[in-house]
PDB file of C-alpha atoms and ligand atoms in Angstrom:
ATOM      1  CA  MET N   1     -73.667  58.601   2.822  1.00 40.00           C
ATOM      2  CA  ARG N   2     -72.582  59.631  -0.653  1.00 44.00           C
ATOM      3  CA  ARG N   3     -74.816  58.941  -3.618  1.00 47.00           C
ATOM      4  CA  VAL N   4     -73.482  58.645  -7.104  1.00 44.00           C
ATOM      5  CA  GLY N   5     -75.015  59.751 -10.355  1.00 45.00           C
ATOM      6  CA  LEU N   6     -77.273  62.704 -10.978  1.00 46.00           C
ATOM      7  CA  LEU N   7     -77.815  63.560  -7.340  1.00 45.00           C
ATOM      8  CA  THR N   8     -74.134  64.204  -6.826  1.00 49.00           C
ATOM      9  CA  VAL N   9     -74.052  66.455  -9.851  1.00 46.00           C
ATOM     10  CA  ASP N  10     -77.061  68.375  -8.530  1.00 51.00           C
ATOM     11  CA  ARG N  11     -75.376  68.911  -5.229  1.00 55.00           C
ATOM     12  CA  GLN N  12     -72.227  70.162  -6.840  1.00 61.00           C
ATOM     13  CA  MET N  13     -74.161  72.633  -8.970  1.00 81.00           C
ATOM     14  CA  ARG N  14     -76.230  73.995  -6.110  1.00 92.00           C
ATOM     15  CA  PRO N  15     -75.110  77.424  -4.963  1.00 95.00           C
ATOM     16  CA  SER N  16     -73.743  77.640  -1.423  1.00 95.00           C
ATOM     17  CA  LEU N  17     -75.510  80.955  -1.091  1.00 96.00           C
ATOM     18  CA  GLN N  18     -78.476  82.089  -3.126  1.00 96.00           C
ATOM     19  CA  ILE N  19     -79.995  85.538  -2.659  1.00 97.00           C
ATOM     20  CA  VAL N  20     -83.246  85.916  -4.560  1.00 97.00           C
ATOM     21  CA  SER N  21     -84.914  89.301  -5.216  1.00 98.00           C
ATOM     22  CA  LEU N  22     -83.951  90.560  -1.798  1.00 98.00           C
ATOM     23  CA  SER N  23     -85.252  93.871  -0.603  1.00 98.00           C
ATOM     24  CA  LYS N  24     -84.649  95.551   2.722  1.00 98.00           C
ATOM     25  CA  ARG N  25     -86.267  98.633   4.157  1.00 97.00           C
ATOM     26  CA  PHE N  26     -85.567 100.478   7.355  1.00 96.00           C
ATOM     27  CA  GLY N  27     -88.822 102.321   8.060  1.00 94.00           C
ATOM     28  CA  HIS N  28     -89.751 103.797   4.708  1.00 93.00           C
ATOM     29  CA  LEU N  29     -86.154 103.983   3.509  1.00 95.00           C
ATOM     30  CA  THR N  30     -85.304 101.278   0.983  1.00 97.00           C
ATOM     31  CA  ILE N  31     -81.736 100.163   1.635  1.00 97.00           C
ATOM     32  CA  LEU N  32     -81.543  97.125  -0.661  1.00 98.00           C
ATOM     33  CA  ARG N  33     -83.636  96.659  -3.795  1.00 97.00           C
ATOM     34  CA  ASP N  34     -84.146  93.524  -5.795  1.00 97.00           C
ATOM     35  CA  ILE N  35     -80.768  91.956  -5.080  1.00 98.00           C
ATOM     36  CA  SER N  36     -80.157  88.550  -6.653  1.00 98.00           C
ATOM     37  CA  LEU N  37     -76.779  86.943  -6.230  1.00 98.00           C
ATOM     38  CA  SER N  38     -75.462  83.399  -6.024  1.00 97.00           C
ATOM     39  CA  VAL N  39     -72.147  82.152  -4.720  1.00 97.00           C
ATOM     40  CA  MET N  40     -71.097  78.691  -5.878  1.00 97.00           C
ATOM     41  CA  PRO N  41     -69.139  76.237  -3.713  1.00 96.00           C
ATOM     42  CA  GLY N  42     -65.487  77.225  -3.554  1.00 96.00           C
ATOM     43  CA  GLU N  43     -66.099  80.592  -5.144  1.00 97.00           C
ATOM     44  CA  LEU N  44     -64.624  83.845  -3.806  1.00 98.00           C
ATOM     45  CA  VAL N  45     -66.911  86.763  -4.577  1.00 98.00           C
ATOM     46  CA  CYS N  46     -65.820  90.306  -3.689  1.00 98.00           C
ATOM     47  CA  LEU N  47     -68.461  92.920  -3.028  1.00 98.00           C
ATOM     48  CA  ILE N  48     -67.298  96.463  -3.694  1.00 98.00           C
ATOM     49  CA  GLY N  49     -69.019  99.833  -3.715  1.00 97.00           C
ATOM     50  CA  PRO N  50     -69.161 103.220  -2.018  1.00 97.00           C
ATOM     51  CA  SER N  51     -69.886 103.659   1.656  1.00 96.00           C
ATOM     52  CA  GLY N  52     -73.637 103.515   2.347  1.00 97.00           C
ATOM     53  CA  SER N  53     -74.414 101.366  -0.693  1.00 97.00           C
ATOM     54  CA  GLY N  54     -75.803  98.542   1.467  1.00 98.00           C
ATOM     55  CA  LYS N  55     -72.911  96.037   1.480  1.00 98.00           C
ATOM     56  CA  SER N  56     -72.918  95.420   5.248  1.00 97.00           C
ATOM     57  CA  THR N  57     -76.693  95.178   5.378  1.00 98.00           C
ATOM     58  CA  LEU N  58     -76.615  92.584   2.609  1.00 98.00           C
ATOM     59  CA  LEU N  59     -74.035  90.505   4.480  1.00 97.00           C
ATOM     60  CA  ARG N  60     -75.986  90.813   7.721  1.00 96.00           C
ATOM     61  CA  CYS N  61     -79.092  89.497   5.941  1.00 96.00           C
ATOM     62  CA  CYS N  62     -77.101  86.376   4.946  1.00 95.00           C
ATOM     63  CA  ASN N  63     -76.532  85.573   8.599  1.00 91.00           C
ATOM     64  CA  ARG N  64     -80.083  86.505   9.560  1.00 91.00           C
ATOM     65  CA  LEU N  65     -78.958  89.457  11.605  1.00 92.00           C
ATOM     66  CA  GLU N  66     -81.687  91.473   9.851  1.00 94.00           C
ATOM     67  CA  GLU N  67     -85.241  90.655   8.870  1.00 93.00           C
ATOM     68  CA  LEU N  68     -85.985  90.856   5.144  1.00 95.00           C
ATOM     69  CA  SER N  69     -88.607  93.111   3.584  1.00 96.00           C
ATOM     70  CA  GLY N  70     -88.879  90.869   0.531  1.00 96.00           C
ATOM     71  CA  GLY N  71     -87.191  87.993  -1.259  1.00 96.00           C
ATOM     72  CA  ASP N  72     -85.401  84.927   0.057  1.00 95.00           C
ATOM     73  CA  ILE N  73     -81.962  83.742   1.065  1.00 94.00           C
ATOM     74  CA  LEU N  74     -80.979  80.094   0.748  1.00 93.00           C
ATOM     75  CA  ILE N  75     -77.817  78.571   2.155  1.00 92.00           C
ATOM     76  CA  GLU N  76     -76.992  75.082   0.906  1.00 90.00           C
ATOM     77  CA  GLY N  77     -80.497  75.080  -0.570  1.00 89.00           C
ATOM     78  CA  ARG N  78     -82.273  75.876   2.707  1.00 88.00           C
ATOM     79  CA  ASN N  79     -84.315  79.003   3.234  1.00 90.00           C
ATOM     80  CA  ILE N  80     -82.657  80.610   6.230  1.00 90.00           C
ATOM     81  CA  TYR N  81     -85.644  82.815   7.052  1.00 89.00           C
ATOM     82  CA  SER N  82     -88.111  79.974   7.435  1.00 87.00           C
ATOM     83  CA  GLY N  83     -86.416  77.889  10.116  1.00 77.00           C
ATOM     84  CA  THR N  84     -86.848  77.526  13.854  1.00 79.00           C
ATOM     85  CA  ALA N  85     -84.678  79.126  16.536  1.00 74.00           C
ATOM     86  CA  ARG N  86     -82.620  75.958  16.637  1.00 75.00           C
ATOM     87  CA  ASP N  87     -82.073  76.106  12.863  1.00 79.00           C
ATOM     88  CA  LEU N  88     -80.924  79.674  13.359  1.00 81.00           C
ATOM     89  CA  LYS N  89     -78.280  78.626  15.862  1.00 78.00           C
ATOM     90  CA  THR N  90     -76.967  76.013  13.411  1.00 78.00           C
ATOM     91  CA  LEU N  91     -77.061  78.512  10.586  1.00 81.00           C
ATOM     92  CA  ARG N  92     -75.044  81.070  12.548  1.00 81.00           C
ATOM     93  CA  ALA N  93     -72.497  78.413  13.480  1.00 78.00           C
ATOM     94  CA  HIS N  94     -72.083  77.255   9.904  1.00 85.00           C
ATOM     95  CA  THR N  95     -71.976  80.695   8.359  1.00 92.00           C
ATOM     96  CA  GLY N  96     -68.741  82.209   9.583  1.00 94.00           C
ATOM     97  CA  MET N  97     -68.843  85.965   9.865  1.00 94.00           C
ATOM     98  CA  VAL N  98     -65.781  88.164  10.216  1.00 96.00           C
ATOM     99  CA  PHE N  99     -66.258  91.857  10.904  1.00 94.00           C
ATOM    100  CA  GLN N 100     -64.029  94.893  10.713  1.00 92.00           C
ATOM    101  CA  SER N 101     -63.832  94.861  14.521  1.00 92.00           C
ATOM    102  CA  PHE N 102     -62.660  91.468  15.720  1.00 90.00           C
ATOM    103  CA  ASN N 103     -64.781  91.330  18.895  1.00 92.00           C
ATOM    104  CA  LEU N 104     -62.462  89.019  20.811  1.00 96.00           C
ATOM    105  CA  TYR N 105     -62.989  88.654  24.552  1.00 97.00           C
ATOM    106  CA  PRO N 106     -60.154  90.686  26.095  1.00 97.00           C
ATOM    107  CA  HIS N 107     -60.125  88.687  29.345  1.00 98.00           C
ATOM    108  CA  LEU N 108     -59.750  85.326  27.575  1.00 98.00           C
ATOM    109  CA  ASP N 109     -56.594  84.022  25.931  1.00 98.00           C
ATOM    110  CA  VAL N 110     -56.518  83.154  22.251  1.00 98.00           C
ATOM    111  CA  LEU N 111     -57.220  79.467  22.803  1.00 98.00           C
ATOM    112  CA  ALA N 112     -60.254  80.213  24.981  1.00 98.00           C
ATOM    113  CA  ASN N 113     -61.529  82.738  22.424  1.00 98.00           C
ATOM    114  CA  VAL N 114     -61.432  80.104  19.686  1.00 98.00           C
ATOM    115  CA  THR N 115     -62.875  77.388  21.930  1.00 98.00           C
ATOM    116  CA  LEU N 116     -65.851  79.152  23.512  1.00 96.00           C
ATOM    117  CA  ALA N 117     -68.303  79.222  20.582  1.00 92.00           C
ATOM    118  CA  GLN N 118     -67.494  75.642  19.646  1.00 94.00           C
ATOM    119  CA  ARG N 119     -68.542  74.523  23.102  1.00 95.00           C
ATOM    120  CA  LYS N 120     -71.621  76.768  23.258  1.00 92.00           C
ATOM    121  CA  ALA N 121     -72.899  76.434  19.693  1.00 89.00           C
ATOM    122  CA  LEU N 122     -71.792  72.925  18.814  1.00 91.00           C
ATOM    123  CA  GLY N 123     -71.580  71.304  22.240  1.00 93.00           C
ATOM    124  CA  ARG N 124     -68.025  70.081  21.738  1.00 96.00           C
ATOM    125  CA  THR N 125     -66.051  68.886  24.742  1.00 97.00           C
ATOM    126  CA  ARG N 126     -63.143  70.996  25.939  1.00 97.00           C
ATOM    127  CA  LYS N 127     -60.706  68.490  24.505  1.00 97.00           C
ATOM    128  CA  GLU N 128     -62.374  68.395  21.079  1.00 98.00           C
ATOM    129  CA  ALA N 129     -62.723  72.154  20.971  1.00 98.00           C
ATOM    130  CA  GLU N 130     -59.100  72.764  21.937  1.00 98.00           C
ATOM    131  CA  ALA N 131     -57.786  70.318  19.355  1.00 98.00           C
ATOM    132  CA  LYS N 132     -59.865  72.040  16.667  1.00 98.00           C
ATOM    133  CA  ALA N 133     -58.794  75.479  17.894  1.00 98.00           C
ATOM    134  CA  LEU N 134     -55.104  74.577  17.688  1.00 98.00           C
ATOM    135  CA  ASP N 135     -55.626  73.233  14.184  1.00 98.00           C
ATOM    136  CA  MET N 136     -57.309  76.437  13.047  1.00 98.00           C
ATOM    137  CA  LEU N 137     -54.728  78.629  14.791  1.00 98.00           C
ATOM    138  CA  GLY N 138     -52.110  76.690  12.835  1.00 98.00           C
ATOM    139  CA  LEU N 139     -53.977  77.425   9.635  1.00 97.00           C
ATOM    140  CA  VAL N 140     -53.902  81.179  10.291  1.00 98.00           C
ATOM    141  CA  GLY N 141     -50.248  81.039  11.377  1.00 97.00           C
ATOM    142  CA  LEU N 142     -50.807  81.625  15.095  1.00 97.00           C
ATOM    143  CA  ALA N 143     -50.298  78.212  16.690  1.00 96.00           C
ATOM    144  CA  ASP N 144     -47.617  79.680  18.953  1.00 97.00           C
ATOM    145  CA  ARG N 145     -49.911  82.441  20.290  1.00 98.00           C
ATOM    146  CA  ALA N 146     -52.581  80.214  21.878  1.00 98.00           C
ATOM    147  CA  LYS N 147     -51.745  81.479  25.356  1.00 98.00           C
ATOM    148  CA  SER N 148     -51.521  85.161  24.432  1.00 98.00           C
ATOM    149  CA  TYR N 149     -54.238  87.666  25.254  1.00 98.00           C
ATOM    150  CA  PRO N 150     -55.795  89.805  22.514  1.00 97.00           C
ATOM    151  CA  ALA N 151     -54.097  92.978  23.784  1.00 97.00           C
ATOM    152  CA  GLN N 152     -50.698  91.334  23.263  1.00 98.00           C
ATOM    153  CA  LEU N 153     -51.383  90.835  19.552  1.00 97.00           C
ATOM    154  CA  SER N 154     -51.308  93.178  16.577  1.00 96.00           C
ATOM    155  CA  GLY N 155     -54.583  94.040  14.841  1.00 96.00           C
ATOM    156  CA  GLY N 156     -53.774  91.649  12.019  1.00 97.00           C
ATOM    157  CA  GLN N 157     -53.078  88.831  14.467  1.00 97.00           C
ATOM    158  CA  GLN N 158     -56.334  89.546  16.309  1.00 97.00           C
ATOM    159  CA  GLN N 159     -58.233  89.421  13.048  1.00 97.00           C
ATOM    160  CA  ARG N 160     -56.604  86.096  12.228  1.00 98.00           C
ATOM    161  CA  VAL N 161     -57.776  84.790  15.622  1.00 98.00           C
ATOM    162  CA  ALA N 162     -61.293  85.942  14.725  1.00 98.00           C
ATOM    163  CA  ILE N 163     -60.996  84.046  11.436  1.00 98.00           C
ATOM    164  CA  ALA N 164     -59.775  80.925  13.289  1.00 98.00           C
ATOM    165  CA  ARG N 165     -62.718  81.252  15.678  1.00 97.00           C
ATOM    166  CA  ALA N 166     -65.170  81.297  12.746  1.00 96.00           C
ATOM    167  CA  LEU N 167     -63.399  78.424  10.955  1.00 97.00           C
ATOM    168  CA  ALA N 168     -63.480  76.273  14.077  1.00 97.00           C
ATOM    169  CA  LEU N 169     -67.262  76.000  13.668  1.00 95.00           C
ATOM    170  CA  ASP N 170     -66.825  74.210  10.316  1.00 95.00           C
ATOM    171  CA  PRO N 171     -68.594  76.848   8.242  1.00 95.00           C
ATOM    172  CA  THR N 172     -69.813  76.018   4.751  1.00 94.00           C
ATOM    173  CA  LEU N 173     -69.592  79.697   3.879  1.00 96.00           C
ATOM    174  CA  MET N 174     -67.499  82.599   5.174  1.00 97.00           C
ATOM    175  CA  LEU N 175     -68.770  86.179   5.116  1.00 97.00           C
ATOM    176  CA  PHE N 176     -66.175  88.926   5.547  1.00 98.00           C
ATOM    177  CA  ASP N 177     -67.171  92.555   6.100  1.00 98.00           C
ATOM    178  CA  GLU N 178     -64.144  94.777   5.458  1.00 97.00           C
ATOM    179  CA  PRO N 179     -61.840  92.479   7.430  1.00 97.00           C
ATOM    180  CA  THR N 180     -58.781  94.673   6.895  1.00 97.00           C
ATOM    181  CA  SER N 181     -60.274  98.167   7.135  1.00 95.00           C
ATOM    182  CA  ALA N 182     -59.392  98.668  10.801  1.00 93.00           C
ATOM    183  CA  LEU N 183     -55.828  97.360  10.502  1.00 95.00           C
ATOM    184  CA  ASP N 184     -52.456  99.061  10.354  1.00 92.00           C
ATOM    185  CA  PRO N 185     -51.183  98.855   6.781  1.00 91.00           C
ATOM    186  CA  GLU N 186     -48.324  96.549   7.768  1.00 92.00           C
ATOM    187  CA  THR N 187     -50.656  93.835   9.081  1.00 94.00           C
ATOM    188  CA  VAL N 188     -53.223  93.919   6.251  1.00 96.00           C
ATOM    189  CA  GLY N 189     -51.144  91.554   4.111  1.00 96.00           C
ATOM    190  CA  SER N 190     -51.135  88.747   6.695  1.00 96.00           C
ATOM    191  CA  VAL N 191     -54.942  88.718   6.814  1.00 97.00           C
ATOM    192  CA  LEU N 192     -55.290  88.798   3.034  1.00 97.00           C
ATOM    193  CA  SER N 193     -52.854  85.932   2.687  1.00 96.00           C
ATOM    194  CA  VAL N 194     -54.917  83.841   5.148  1.00 98.00           C
ATOM    195  CA  MET N 195     -57.949  84.549   2.953  1.00 98.00           C
ATOM    196  CA  ARG N 196     -56.074  83.512  -0.195  1.00 97.00           C
ATOM    197  CA  ASN N 197     -55.025  80.331   1.563  1.00 97.00           C
ATOM    198  CA  LEU N 198     -58.665  79.601   2.479  1.00 97.00           C
ATOM    199  CA  LYS N 199     -59.599  80.000  -1.146  1.00 97.00           C
ATOM    200  CA  THR N 200     -57.003  77.468  -2.262  1.00 96.00           C
ATOM    201  CA  ARG N 201     -58.500  75.093   0.320  1.00 96.00           C
ATOM    202  CA  GLY N 202     -61.879  75.429  -1.360  1.00 96.00           C
ATOM    203  CA  MET N 203     -63.660  77.681   1.145  1.00 97.00           C
ATOM    204  CA  THR N 204     -66.673  79.567  -0.206  1.00 97.00           C
ATOM    205  CA  MET N 205     -66.360  83.271   0.560  1.00 98.00           C
ATOM    206  CA  LEU N 206     -68.302  86.494   0.136  1.00 98.00           C
ATOM    207  CA  VAL N 207     -65.993  89.386   0.951  1.00 98.00           C
ATOM    208  CA  VAL N 208     -66.802  93.085   1.260  1.00 98.00           C
ATOM    209  CA  THR N 209     -63.534  94.888   0.690  1.00 97.00           C
ATOM    210  CA  HIS N 210     -61.858  98.128  -0.274  1.00 95.00           C
ATOM    211  CA  GLU N 211     -58.667  96.251  -1.150  1.00 95.00           C
ATOM    212  CA  MET N 212     -59.011  96.471  -4.904  1.00 96.00           C
ATOM    213  CA  SER N 213     -55.738  94.705  -5.612  1.00 95.00           C
ATOM    214  CA  PHE N 214     -56.965  91.744  -3.551  1.00 97.00           C
ATOM    215  CA  ALA N 215     -60.305  91.725  -5.393  1.00 97.00           C
ATOM    216  CA  ARG N 216     -58.554  91.975  -8.734  1.00 97.00           C
ATOM    217  CA  GLU N 217     -56.184  89.107  -8.131  1.00 96.00           C
ATOM    218  CA  ALA N 218     -58.036  86.747  -5.763  1.00 97.00           C
ATOM    219  CA  ALA N 219     -61.742  87.028  -6.636  1.00 98.00           C
ATOM    220  CA  ASP N 220     -63.522  84.728  -9.057  1.00 98.00           C
ATOM    221  CA  ARG N 221     -66.189  87.366  -9.432  1.00 98.00           C
ATOM    222  CA  VAL N 222     -66.571  91.001  -8.423  1.00 98.00           C
ATOM    223  CA  VAL N 223     -69.939  92.562  -7.646  1.00 98.00           C
ATOM    224  CA  PHE N 224     -70.284  96.351  -7.674  1.00 98.00           C
ATOM    225  CA  MET N 225     -73.092  97.800  -5.558  1.00 98.00           C
ATOM    226  CA  ASP N 226     -74.341 101.353  -5.456  1.00 98.00           C
ATOM    227  CA  GLY N 227     -77.503 102.833  -3.948  1.00 97.00           C
ATOM    228  CA  GLY N 228     -78.715  99.482  -2.611  1.00 98.00           C
ATOM    229  CA  MET N 229     -78.544  97.750  -5.989  1.00 98.00           C
ATOM    230  CA  ILE N 230     -76.162  95.519  -7.859  1.00 98.00           C
ATOM    231  CA  VAL N 231     -75.017  97.736 -10.695  1.00 98.00           C
ATOM    232  CA  GLU N 232     -72.624  95.344 -12.383  1.00 98.00           C
ATOM    233  CA  GLU N 233     -70.913  92.034 -11.784  1.00 98.00           C
ATOM    234  CA  GLY N 234     -68.357  89.950 -13.612  1.00 98.00           C
ATOM    235  CA  PRO N 235     -64.863  88.517 -13.524  1.00 98.00           C
ATOM    236  CA  PRO N 236     -62.286  90.917 -12.065  1.00 98.00           C
ATOM    237  CA  GLU N 237     -60.651  91.507 -15.467  1.00 97.00           C
ATOM    238  CA  ALA N 238     -63.973  92.780 -16.793  1.00 97.00           C
ATOM    239  CA  ILE N 239     -64.977  94.898 -13.797  1.00 97.00           C
ATOM    240  CA  PHE N 240     -61.570  96.505 -13.334  1.00 97.00           C
ATOM    241  CA  GLY N 241     -60.392  96.386 -16.943  1.00 96.00           C
ATOM    242  CA  ALA N 242     -63.519  97.343 -18.856  1.00 96.00           C
ATOM    243  CA  PRO N 243     -66.438  98.308 -16.592  1.00 96.00           C
ATOM    244  CA  GLN N 244     -69.613  98.701 -18.611  1.00 97.00           C
ATOM    245  CA  MET N 245     -71.673 100.931 -16.358  1.00 97.00           C
ATOM    246  CA  GLU N 246     -71.014 104.604 -15.803  1.00 97.00           C
ATOM    247  CA  ARG N 247     -71.424 104.294 -12.029  1.00 97.00           C
ATOM    248  CA  THR N 248     -68.810 101.531 -11.863  1.00 97.00           C
ATOM    249  CA  GLN N 249     -66.417 103.588 -13.979  1.00 97.00           C
ATOM    250  CA  ALA N 250     -66.937 106.640 -11.759  1.00 96.00           C
ATOM    251  CA  PHE N 251     -66.373 104.641  -8.555  1.00 97.00           C
ATOM    252  CA  LEU N 252     -63.204 102.986  -9.821  1.00 96.00           C
ATOM    253  CA  SER N 253     -61.744 106.176 -11.233  1.00 93.00           C
ATOM    254  CA  ARG N 254     -62.334 107.972  -7.921  1.00 91.00           C
ATOM    255  CA  LEU N 255     -60.373 105.190  -6.210  1.00 85.00           C
ATOM    256  CA  SER N 256     -57.433 105.322  -8.563  1.00 75.00           C
ATOM    257  CA  LYS N 257     -56.916 109.081  -8.068  1.00 70.00           C
ATOM    258  CA  PRO N 258     -53.785 109.732  -6.039  1.00 61.00           C
ATOM    259  CA  VAL N 259     -54.531 110.732  -2.442  1.00 56.00           C
ATOM    260  CA  GLY N 260     -53.420 114.110  -1.022  1.00 51.00           C
TER     261      GLY N 260
HETATM  262  N1  ADP I 301     -80.323  99.779  11.407  1.00 93.19           N
HETATM  263  C1  ADP I 301     -80.435 100.729  10.469  1.00 93.19           C
HETATM  264  N2  ADP I 301     -81.446 101.607  10.471  1.00 93.19           N
HETATM  265  C2  ADP I 301     -81.575 102.550   9.517  1.00 93.19           C
HETATM  266  N3  ADP I 301     -80.730 102.703   8.483  1.00 93.19           N
HETATM  267  C3  ADP I 301     -79.695 101.833   8.417  1.00 93.19           C
HETATM  268  C4  ADP I 301     -79.488 100.806   9.394  1.00 93.19           C
HETATM  269  N4  ADP I 301     -78.369 100.112   9.037  1.00 93.19           N
HETATM  270  C5  ADP I 301     -77.898 100.676   7.916  1.00 93.19           C
HETATM  271  N5  ADP I 301     -78.704 101.708   7.535  1.00 93.19           N
HETATM  272  C6  ADP I 301     -78.526 102.550   6.339  1.00 93.19           C
HETATM  273  O1  ADP I 301     -78.453 101.675   5.234  1.00 93.19           O
HETATM  274  C7  ADP I 301     -77.565 102.189   4.247  1.00 93.19           C
HETATM  275  C8  ADP I 301     -76.570 101.144   3.882  1.00 93.19           C
HETATM  276  O2  ADP I 301     -75.714 100.912   4.978  1.00 93.19           O
HETATM  277  P1  ADP I 301     -74.609  99.790   4.977  1.00 93.19           P
HETATM  278  O3  ADP I 301     -75.239  98.496   4.651  1.00 93.19           O
HETATM  279  O4  ADP I 301     -73.867  99.907   6.253  1.00 93.19           O
HETATM  280  O5  ADP I 301     -73.695 100.251   3.743  1.00 93.19           O
HETATM  281  P2  ADP I 301     -72.165  99.948   3.422  1.00 93.19           P
HETATM  282  O6  ADP I 301     -71.759  98.754   4.225  1.00 93.19           O
HETATM  283  O7  ADP I 301     -72.146  99.718   1.952  1.00 93.19           O
HETATM  284  O8  ADP I 301     -71.394 101.168   3.801  1.00 93.19           O
HETATM  285  C9  ADP I 301     -76.942 103.448   4.831  1.00 93.19           C
HETATM  286  O9  ADP I 301     -77.615 104.546   4.315  1.00 93.19           O
HETATM  287  C10 ADP I 301     -77.201 103.293   6.318  1.00 93.19           C
HETATM  288  O10 ADP I 301     -77.319 104.548   6.923  1.00 93.19           O
HETATM  289 MG1   MG I 302     -70.208  98.489   5.569  1.00 93.19          MG
END
């Protein structure tokens, strides 16, 4: 049921993801401090920063793969750390996560890889799940590889299967943790173009990446993290063109130095 009037406006303005004063400790080491960040529906936010700055831990918190030391995380307005085990299952299904390593089942073909979680997490029938899987494989440009096994595909193709698998669960939000870092350079582009396509379809995405040209041209907002904190955030033109903080400047200038 759709309501008109103020309620609709409220819903549209509500962030898909809202991280409020998050802190995370491992033992007595503080890994994330006082992180607040919202991602609005349809927004693509890129998270950048040096290795060890806490980017993966932050993403893992958004899928409740970690327990928090302080603060809250809300997805679609619901506190994800206060629900039951059943809520958690729904949350994981509707928060698509794509890692650097694709984690496909090597003994299952592509279609079965994209079908399995739909049947387990959402209880879809084989027929429903396969129809959805073929749709999503079409979206990532792999409809003709449904019967292939992961080992027969390039890294970029495997990562696109992993993206299709996440999309098949009808996520409201997609979390990407360095999705192209493990790929051969020649297949990186195909994965980035799938992500751009998702953005034009209105998908909400939080993306940890080292692909600065992707962040610069595709992100609505770029967030720079260092030492477990958000140092600076803003539109890509501002972060890349005129970073305000010394740590952001230092990070970006290290990246732009020629290698070798
Ligand atoms: N399970 C863990 N136990 C202890 N320390 C951890 C754990 N996971 C990550 N860390 C530490 O947290 C810091 C941030 O790690 P991570 O989130 O992986 O950073 P990034 O993704 O930005 O490279 C690092 O210093 C890392 O060693
Ligand atoms: Mg990481």
